[in-house]
CSV table of C-alpha atoms in Angstrom, one decimal:
chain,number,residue,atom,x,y,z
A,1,UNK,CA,-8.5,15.3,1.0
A,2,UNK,CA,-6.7,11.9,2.9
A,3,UNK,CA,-3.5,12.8,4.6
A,4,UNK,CA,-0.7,11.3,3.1
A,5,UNK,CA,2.5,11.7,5.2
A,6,UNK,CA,5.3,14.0,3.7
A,7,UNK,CA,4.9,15.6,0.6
A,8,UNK,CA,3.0,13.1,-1.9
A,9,UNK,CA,4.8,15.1,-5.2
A,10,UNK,CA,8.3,14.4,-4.1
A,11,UNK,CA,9.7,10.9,-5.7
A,12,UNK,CA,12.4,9.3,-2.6
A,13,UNK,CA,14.4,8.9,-5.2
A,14,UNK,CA,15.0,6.2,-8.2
A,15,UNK,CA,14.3,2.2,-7.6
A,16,UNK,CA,17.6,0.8,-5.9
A,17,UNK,CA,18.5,-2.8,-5.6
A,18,UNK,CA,17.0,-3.5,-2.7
A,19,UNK,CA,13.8,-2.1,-4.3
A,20,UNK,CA,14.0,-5.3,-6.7
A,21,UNK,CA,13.6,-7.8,-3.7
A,22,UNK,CA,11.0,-5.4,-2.1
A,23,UNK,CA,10.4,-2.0,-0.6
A,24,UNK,CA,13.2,-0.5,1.7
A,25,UNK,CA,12.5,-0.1,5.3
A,26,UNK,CA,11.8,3.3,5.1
A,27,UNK,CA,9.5,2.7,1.7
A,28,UNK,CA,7.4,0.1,3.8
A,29,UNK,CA,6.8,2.5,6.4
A,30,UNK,CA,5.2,5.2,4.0
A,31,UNK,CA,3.1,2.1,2.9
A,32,UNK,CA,2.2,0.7,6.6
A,33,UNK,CA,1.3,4.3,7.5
A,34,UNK,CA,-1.0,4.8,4.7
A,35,UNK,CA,-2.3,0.9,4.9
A,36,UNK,CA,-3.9,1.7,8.6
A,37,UNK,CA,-4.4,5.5,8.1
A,38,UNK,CA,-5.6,6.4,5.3
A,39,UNK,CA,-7.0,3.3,3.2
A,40,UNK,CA,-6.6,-0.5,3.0
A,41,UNK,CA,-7.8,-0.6,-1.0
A,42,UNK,CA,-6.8,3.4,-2.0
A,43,UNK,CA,-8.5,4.3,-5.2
A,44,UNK,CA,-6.3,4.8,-8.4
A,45,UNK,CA,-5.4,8.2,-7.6
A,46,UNK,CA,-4.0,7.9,-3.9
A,47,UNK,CA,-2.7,4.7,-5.0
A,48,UNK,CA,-1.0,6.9,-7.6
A,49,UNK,CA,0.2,9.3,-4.3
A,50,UNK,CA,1.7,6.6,-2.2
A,51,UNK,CA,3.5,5.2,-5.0
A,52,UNK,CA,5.0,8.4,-5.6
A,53,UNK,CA,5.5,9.6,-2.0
A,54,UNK,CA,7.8,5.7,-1.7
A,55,UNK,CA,9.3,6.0,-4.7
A,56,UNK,CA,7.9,3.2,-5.7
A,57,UNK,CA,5.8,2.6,-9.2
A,58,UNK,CA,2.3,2.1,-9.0
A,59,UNK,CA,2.3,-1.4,-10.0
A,60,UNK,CA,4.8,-2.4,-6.9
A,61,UNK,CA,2.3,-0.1,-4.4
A,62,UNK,CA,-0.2,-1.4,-5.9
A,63,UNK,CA,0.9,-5.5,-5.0
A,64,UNK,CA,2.4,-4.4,-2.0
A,65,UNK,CA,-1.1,-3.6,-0.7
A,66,UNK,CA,-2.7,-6.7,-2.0
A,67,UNK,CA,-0.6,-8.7,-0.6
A,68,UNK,CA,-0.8,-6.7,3.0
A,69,UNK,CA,-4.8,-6.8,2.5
A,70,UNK,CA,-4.7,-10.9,2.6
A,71,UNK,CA,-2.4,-10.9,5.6
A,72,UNK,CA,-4.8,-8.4,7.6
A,73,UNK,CA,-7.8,-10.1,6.5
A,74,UNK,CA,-6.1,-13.3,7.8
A,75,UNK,CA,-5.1,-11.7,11.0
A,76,UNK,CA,-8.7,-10.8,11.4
A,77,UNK,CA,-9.8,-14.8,10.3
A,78,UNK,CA,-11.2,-13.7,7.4
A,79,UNK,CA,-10.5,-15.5,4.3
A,80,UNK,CA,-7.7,-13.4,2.6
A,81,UNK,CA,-9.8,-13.0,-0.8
A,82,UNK,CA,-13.1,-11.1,-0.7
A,83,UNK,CA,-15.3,-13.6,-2.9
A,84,UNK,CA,-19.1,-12.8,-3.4
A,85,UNK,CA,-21.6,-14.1,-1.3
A,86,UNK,CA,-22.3,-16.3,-3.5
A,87,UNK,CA,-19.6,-18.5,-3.9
């Protein structure tokens, strides 16, 4: 079982205002923490964790990591979308 920090079944709470223009401070640390701990792409059911140990829903969790995935695969000069090998 992945570590999640704090207790993964207890909801910080209802979506406040500053929810709407993004994750609170404390919110984005729960998601940095589990970002370069735990898993960069979490699976549907630790995706489902995180979102509930923020307080967050899964959809937000769930662009909140896309979007940090394409600035770490920039950091890292990748291109910030996997594409096949292919293309």
């Amino acid at each position: 079982m992945q570590h999640l920090t704090g207790n993964p079944f207890k909801r910080a709470g209802t979506m406040s205002a500053e929810t709407a223009n993004g994750p609170t401070e404390d919110q984005v640390e729960i998601l940095e923490y589990n970002f370069n701990k735990v898993h960069k792409r979490p699976d549907p059911t630790t995706l489902c964790l995180i979102a509930a140990e923020a307080g967050l829903s899964e959809e937000e969790t769930q662009k909140w990591f896309n979007k940090r995935l394409a600035e770490w695969r920039r950091s890292e000069g990748l291109p910030s979308e996997c594409r096949s090998v292919t293309d």
